[in-house]
Short mmCIF file of N, CA and C in Angstrom, two decimals:
data_model
loop_
_atom_site.label_atom_id
_atom_site.label_comp_id
_atom_site.label_asym_id
_atom_site.label_seq_id
_atom_site.Cartn_x
_atom_site.Cartn_y
_atom_site.Cartn_z
N UNK A 19 -75.33 49.53 42.88
CA UNK A 19 -74.20 50.14 43.59
C UNK A 19 -73.60 49.15 44.58
N UNK A 20 -72.31 49.28 44.78
CA UNK A 20 -71.60 48.52 45.82
C UNK A 20 -70.84 49.53 46.67
N UNK A 21 -70.99 49.41 47.97
CA UNK A 21 -70.26 50.28 48.88
C UNK A 21 -69.14 49.45 49.52
N UNK A 22 -67.96 50.06 49.58
CA UNK A 22 -66.78 49.39 50.14
C UNK A 22 -66.19 50.26 51.25
N UNK A 23 -65.95 49.66 52.39
CA UNK A 23 -65.38 50.39 53.52
C UNK A 23 -64.13 49.67 54.00
N UNK A 24 -63.00 50.38 53.91
CA UNK A 24 -61.71 49.81 54.33
C UNK A 24 -61.42 50.14 55.78
N UNK A 25 -60.60 49.31 56.39
CA UNK A 25 -60.11 49.57 57.74
C UNK A 25 -58.76 48.89 57.90
N UNK A 26 -57.99 49.35 58.90
CA UNK A 26 -56.76 48.65 59.26
C UNK A 26 -55.47 49.33 58.86
N UNK A 27 -55.53 50.48 58.21
CA UNK A 27 -54.29 51.16 57.86
C UNK A 27 -53.62 51.74 59.09
N UNK A 28 -52.43 52.31 58.89
CA UNK A 28 -51.73 52.92 60.00
C UNK A 28 -50.26 53.09 59.74
N UNK A 29 -49.53 53.36 60.81
CA UNK A 29 -48.09 53.57 60.75
C UNK A 29 -47.39 52.37 61.36
N UNK A 30 -46.38 51.86 60.66
CA UNK A 30 -45.64 50.70 61.13
C UNK A 30 -44.18 50.85 60.72
N UNK A 31 -43.30 50.26 61.49
CA UNK A 31 -41.89 50.29 61.14
C UNK A 31 -41.59 49.24 60.06
N UNK A 32 -40.53 49.48 59.33
CA UNK A 32 -40.09 48.53 58.31
C UNK A 32 -39.88 47.16 58.95
N UNK A 33 -40.34 46.13 58.25
CA UNK A 33 -40.29 44.78 58.75
C UNK A 33 -41.51 44.35 59.52
N UNK A 34 -42.38 45.30 59.81
CA UNK A 34 -43.59 45.00 60.57
C UNK A 34 -44.72 44.50 59.69
N UNK A 35 -45.89 44.34 60.32
CA UNK A 35 -47.06 43.79 59.64
C UNK A 35 -48.28 44.65 59.88
N UNK A 36 -49.18 44.61 58.94
CA UNK A 36 -50.49 45.24 59.05
C UNK A 36 -51.50 44.36 58.33
N UNK A 37 -52.75 44.46 58.77
CA UNK A 37 -53.82 43.73 58.09
C UNK A 37 -54.90 44.72 57.71
N UNK A 38 -55.23 44.76 56.43
CA UNK A 38 -56.30 45.60 55.92
C UNK A 38 -57.55 44.75 55.71
N UNK A 39 -58.69 45.35 55.98
CA UNK A 39 -59.96 44.68 55.75
C UNK A 39 -60.88 45.59 54.96
N UNK A 40 -61.78 44.98 54.22
CA UNK A 40 -62.74 45.73 53.41
C UNK A 40 -64.07 45.00 53.45
N UNK A 41 -65.12 45.73 53.79
CA UNK A 41 -66.47 45.16 53.84
C UNK A 41 -67.30 45.73 52.72
N UNK A 42 -67.97 44.85 51.99
CA UNK A 42 -68.81 45.26 50.87
C UNK A 42 -70.27 45.17 51.25
N UNK A 43 -71.06 46.08 50.71
CA UNK A 43 -72.52 46.05 50.88
C UNK A 43 -73.17 46.52 49.59
N UNK A 44 -74.46 46.29 49.49
CA UNK A 44 -75.18 46.64 48.28
C UNK A 44 -75.33 45.43 47.36
N UNK A 45 -74.99 45.55 46.10
CA UNK A 45 -75.16 44.47 45.11
C UNK A 45 -74.05 43.43 45.21
N UNK A 46 -73.88 42.86 46.37
CA UNK A 46 -72.73 41.97 46.61
C UNK A 46 -72.82 40.69 45.79
N UNK A 47 -74.01 40.26 45.43
CA UNK A 47 -74.14 39.01 44.66
C UNK A 47 -73.67 39.18 43.22
N UNK A 48 -73.45 40.42 42.82
CA UNK A 48 -72.95 40.71 41.47
C UNK A 48 -71.44 40.84 41.42
N UNK A 49 -70.77 40.69 42.58
CA UNK A 49 -69.32 40.88 42.62
C UNK A 49 -68.60 39.64 42.11
N UNK A 50 -67.67 39.85 41.18
CA UNK A 50 -66.80 38.79 40.68
C UNK A 50 -65.49 38.84 41.46
N UNK A 51 -64.63 39.75 41.10
CA UNK A 51 -63.34 39.85 41.77
C UNK A 51 -63.35 40.99 42.79
N UNK A 52 -62.58 40.79 43.84
CA UNK A 52 -62.30 41.86 44.81
C UNK A 52 -60.80 41.99 44.92
N UNK A 53 -60.35 43.16 45.33
CA UNK A 53 -58.91 43.32 45.39
C UNK A 53 -58.46 44.56 46.10
N UNK A 54 -57.16 44.74 46.07
CA UNK A 54 -56.51 45.90 46.66
C UNK A 54 -55.58 46.56 45.65
N UNK A 55 -55.65 47.86 45.58
CA UNK A 55 -54.75 48.67 44.78
C UNK A 55 -54.13 49.70 45.72
N UNK A 56 -53.05 50.31 45.26
CA UNK A 56 -52.43 51.36 46.08
C UNK A 56 -51.93 52.49 45.20
N UNK A 57 -51.85 53.66 45.83
CA UNK A 57 -51.35 54.83 45.12
C UNK A 57 -50.45 55.62 46.05
N UNK A 58 -49.19 55.73 45.65
CA UNK A 58 -48.21 56.51 46.39
C UNK A 58 -48.21 57.93 45.85
N UNK A 59 -47.75 58.90 46.63
CA UNK A 59 -47.72 60.30 46.16
C UNK A 59 -46.95 60.44 44.86
N UNK A 60 -47.58 61.09 43.89
CA UNK A 60 -46.93 61.33 42.61
C UNK A 60 -46.89 60.15 41.68
N UNK A 61 -47.54 59.06 42.06
CA UNK A 61 -47.53 57.86 41.22
C UNK A 61 -48.95 57.44 40.87
N UNK A 62 -49.04 56.60 39.84
CA UNK A 62 -50.35 56.10 39.43
C UNK A 62 -50.80 54.98 40.37
N UNK A 63 -52.10 54.79 40.42
CA UNK A 63 -52.64 53.67 41.20
C UNK A 63 -52.19 52.37 40.56
N UNK A 64 -51.79 51.41 41.41
CA UNK A 64 -51.28 50.14 40.89
C UNK A 64 -51.93 48.97 41.62
N UNK A 65 -51.97 47.86 40.91
CA UNK A 65 -52.50 46.63 41.47
C UNK A 65 -51.61 46.12 42.60
N UNK A 66 -52.23 45.67 43.67
CA UNK A 66 -51.52 44.96 44.72
C UNK A 66 -51.87 43.47 44.66
N UNK A 67 -53.15 43.18 44.76
CA UNK A 67 -53.61 41.78 44.71
C UNK A 67 -55.10 41.74 44.45
N UNK A 68 -55.54 40.69 43.77
CA UNK A 68 -56.97 40.47 43.57
C UNK A 68 -57.30 39.01 43.84
N UNK A 69 -58.58 38.76 44.11
CA UNK A 69 -59.04 37.40 44.37
C UNK A 69 -60.43 37.23 43.77
N UNK A 70 -60.64 36.10 43.10
CA UNK A 70 -61.93 35.84 42.49
C UNK A 70 -62.88 35.20 43.51
N UNK A 71 -64.12 35.05 43.12
CA UNK A 71 -65.10 34.41 44.00
C UNK A 71 -64.70 32.97 44.33
N UNK A 72 -63.97 32.35 43.40
CA UNK A 72 -63.51 30.97 43.62
C UNK A 72 -62.10 30.91 44.19
N UNK A 73 -61.60 32.05 44.71
CA UNK A 73 -60.32 32.13 45.42
C UNK A 73 -59.10 32.04 44.52
N UNK A 74 -59.26 32.31 43.24
CA UNK A 74 -58.08 32.44 42.37
C UNK A 74 -57.45 33.79 42.65
N UNK A 75 -56.16 33.82 42.96
CA UNK A 75 -55.49 35.05 43.37
C UNK A 75 -54.47 35.52 42.33
N UNK A 76 -54.20 36.82 42.40
CA UNK A 76 -53.22 37.45 41.51
C UNK A 76 -52.50 38.52 42.33
N UNK A 77 -51.16 38.52 42.26
CA UNK A 77 -50.37 39.45 43.06
C UNK A 77 -49.41 40.24 42.17
N UNK A 78 -49.14 41.46 42.58
CA UNK A 78 -48.05 42.22 41.98
C UNK A 78 -46.74 41.56 42.37
N UNK A 79 -45.77 41.59 41.46
CA UNK A 79 -44.48 40.96 41.74
C UNK A 79 -43.84 41.53 43.00
N UNK A 80 -44.03 42.81 43.23
CA UNK A 80 -43.37 43.49 44.34
C UNK A 80 -43.87 43.04 45.71
N UNK A 81 -45.01 42.36 45.76
CA UNK A 81 -45.56 41.95 47.06
C UNK A 81 -45.64 40.44 47.22
N UNK A 82 -45.31 39.69 46.18
CA UNK A 82 -45.38 38.24 46.26
C UNK A 82 -44.49 37.72 47.39
N UNK A 83 -45.03 36.81 48.16
CA UNK A 83 -44.29 36.23 49.28
C UNK A 83 -44.37 37.05 50.56
N UNK A 84 -44.89 38.27 50.46
CA UNK A 84 -45.01 39.13 51.66
C UNK A 84 -46.47 39.41 52.00
N UNK A 85 -47.31 39.57 50.99
CA UNK A 85 -48.72 39.90 51.19
C UNK A 85 -49.59 38.69 50.86
N UNK A 86 -50.70 38.56 51.57
CA UNK A 86 -51.65 37.50 51.30
C UNK A 86 -53.06 38.09 51.28
N UNK A 87 -53.77 37.85 50.18
CA UNK A 87 -55.16 38.31 50.07
C UNK A 87 -56.09 37.15 50.38
N UNK A 88 -57.17 37.45 51.06
CA UNK A 88 -58.16 36.41 51.36
C UNK A 88 -59.56 37.02 51.28
N UNK A 89 -60.52 36.15 51.09
CA UNK A 89 -61.89 36.62 50.86
C UNK A 89 -62.86 35.72 51.61
N UNK A 90 -63.87 36.31 52.18
CA UNK A 90 -64.95 35.57 52.83
C UNK A 90 -66.24 35.93 52.12
N UNK A 91 -66.70 35.04 51.26
CA UNK A 91 -67.89 35.33 50.46
C UNK A 91 -69.16 35.40 51.33
N UNK A 92 -69.18 34.67 52.41
CA UNK A 92 -70.36 34.69 53.29
C UNK A 92 -70.50 36.04 53.99
N UNK A 93 -69.36 36.65 54.32
CA UNK A 93 -69.38 37.94 55.02
C UNK A 93 -69.16 39.11 54.08
N UNK A 94 -68.90 38.83 52.80
CA UNK A 94 -68.66 39.89 51.80
C UNK A 94 -67.48 40.77 52.21
N UNK A 95 -66.41 40.13 52.62
CA UNK A 95 -65.21 40.86 53.02
C UNK A 95 -63.99 40.36 52.25
N UNK A 96 -63.01 41.23 52.14
CA UNK A 96 -61.71 40.87 51.59
C UNK A 96 -60.65 41.48 52.49
N UNK A 97 -59.59 40.73 52.74
CA UNK A 97 -58.54 41.19 53.63
C UNK A 97 -57.19 41.08 52.94
N UNK A 98 -56.26 41.87 53.43
CA UNK A 98 -54.89 41.84 52.91
C UNK A 98 -53.94 41.81 54.11
N UNK A 99 -53.29 40.68 54.29
CA UNK A 99 -52.27 40.55 55.33
C UNK A 99 -50.94 40.96 54.73
N UNK A 100 -50.32 41.98 55.33
CA UNK A 100 -49.08 42.53 54.80
C UNK A 100 -47.97 42.30 55.81
N UNK A 101 -47.00 41.50 55.44
CA UNK A 101 -45.85 41.20 56.29
C UNK A 101 -44.57 41.74 55.67
N UNK A 102 -43.54 41.83 56.48
CA UNK A 102 -42.23 42.31 56.00
C UNK A 102 -42.37 43.61 55.22
N UNK A 103 -43.10 44.54 55.80
CA UNK A 103 -43.37 45.81 55.10
C UNK A 103 -42.11 46.61 54.88
N UNK A 104 -42.09 47.32 53.75
CA UNK A 104 -40.96 48.14 53.36
C UNK A 104 -41.43 49.59 53.22
N UNK A 105 -40.51 50.55 53.34
CA UNK A 105 -40.91 51.95 53.15
C UNK A 105 -41.59 52.19 51.79
N UNK A 106 -41.20 51.45 50.78
CA UNK A 106 -41.80 51.63 49.45
C UNK A 106 -43.23 51.09 49.37
N UNK A 107 -43.69 50.44 50.40
CA UNK A 107 -45.10 50.02 50.46
C UNK A 107 -46.00 51.16 50.94
N UNK A 108 -45.42 52.27 51.35
CA UNK A 108 -46.19 53.42 51.80
C UNK A 108 -47.08 53.94 50.68
N UNK A 109 -48.37 54.02 50.95
CA UNK A 109 -49.34 54.47 49.94
C UNK A 109 -50.72 54.50 50.58
N UNK A 110 -51.66 55.03 49.82
CA UNK A 110 -53.07 54.88 50.16
C UNK A 110 -53.55 53.59 49.49
N UNK A 111 -54.13 52.71 50.26
CA UNK A 111 -54.60 51.42 49.76
C UNK A 111 -56.11 51.47 49.55
N UNK A 112 -56.53 51.05 48.36
CA UNK A 112 -57.94 51.11 47.99
C UNK A 112 -58.48 49.70 47.77
N UNK A 113 -59.63 49.45 48.31
CA UNK A 113 -60.36 48.21 48.06
C UNK A 113 -61.16 48.36 46.76
N UNK A 114 -61.23 47.30 45.98
CA UNK A 114 -61.99 47.36 44.74
C UNK A 114 -62.91 46.15 44.62
N UNK A 115 -63.98 46.35 43.85
CA UNK A 115 -64.90 45.26 43.55
C UNK A 115 -65.27 45.35 42.08
N UNK A 116 -65.05 44.25 41.36
CA UNK A 116 -65.41 44.18 39.95
C UNK A 116 -66.65 43.32 39.81
N UNK A 117 -67.68 43.88 39.19
CA UNK A 117 -68.93 43.15 39.03
C UNK A 117 -68.95 42.36 37.72
N UNK A 118 -69.85 41.41 37.63
CA UNK A 118 -70.04 40.63 36.40
C UNK A 118 -70.45 41.54 35.24
N UNK A 119 -70.99 42.71 35.57
CA UNK A 119 -71.42 43.66 34.56
C UNK A 119 -70.28 44.54 34.04
N UNK A 120 -69.06 44.27 34.53
CA UNK A 120 -67.86 45.04 34.16
C UNK A 120 -67.77 46.38 34.88
N UNK A 121 -68.70 46.65 35.78
CA UNK A 121 -68.57 47.86 36.61
C UNK A 121 -67.51 47.63 37.68
N UNK A 122 -66.85 48.70 38.07
CA UNK A 122 -65.85 48.65 39.14
C UNK A 122 -66.19 49.70 40.19
N UNK A 123 -66.12 49.28 41.44
CA UNK A 123 -66.37 50.20 42.55
C UNK A 123 -65.14 50.26 43.43
N UNK A 124 -64.98 51.41 44.08
CA UNK A 124 -63.79 51.65 44.91
C UNK A 124 -64.19 52.11 46.30
N UNK A 125 -63.35 51.75 47.27
CA UNK A 125 -63.49 52.34 48.59
C UNK A 125 -62.80 53.69 48.63
N UNK A 126 -62.87 54.34 49.79
CA UNK A 126 -62.28 55.67 49.93
C UNK A 126 -60.78 55.60 50.16
N UNK A 127 -60.28 54.46 50.56
CA UNK A 127 -58.84 54.31 50.77
C UNK A 127 -58.45 54.40 52.23
N UNK A 128 -57.34 53.75 52.55
CA UNK A 128 -56.79 53.80 53.91
C UNK A 128 -55.27 53.96 53.79
N UNK A 129 -54.74 54.85 54.59
CA UNK A 129 -53.32 55.18 54.50
C UNK A 129 -52.47 54.12 55.21
N UNK A 130 -51.42 53.68 54.52
CA UNK A 130 -50.41 52.81 55.12
C UNK A 130 -49.07 53.53 55.01
N UNK A 131 -48.43 53.73 56.14
CA UNK A 131 -47.14 54.40 56.17
C UNK A 131 -46.12 53.48 56.84
N UNK A 132 -45.02 53.22 56.14
CA UNK A 132 -43.97 52.35 56.67
C UNK A 132 -42.72 53.20 56.88
N UNK A 133 -42.30 53.30 58.10
CA UNK A 133 -41.12 54.12 58.41
C UNK A 133 -39.86 53.26 58.37
N UNK A 134 -38.77 53.89 57.99
CA UNK A 134 -37.50 53.16 57.88
C UNK A 134 -36.72 53.21 59.18
#
């Protein structure tokens, strides 16, 4: 099992910034990729960004140039710096961990609300 705990969500005005953090515990040595997904009301969960153990990153087109994902393997954390936020970024953001065994674990999510 891997436990993921997110923090850092909140309410921000359009154009503002927020930083999300996620701490992993449990079978952390089995984690390959970590990342962030989001789900807006009435929509499916979608990829935001992922990062491999060797820092290879992948971003959704909608956040490229605005969001930056980073990972600290020593502390078993992954962070998402979100700049130039837009109202359409409003969603519940979920931390994810993909293991070498193909298992995927999720955090409980943290709400991000961007007001116009």
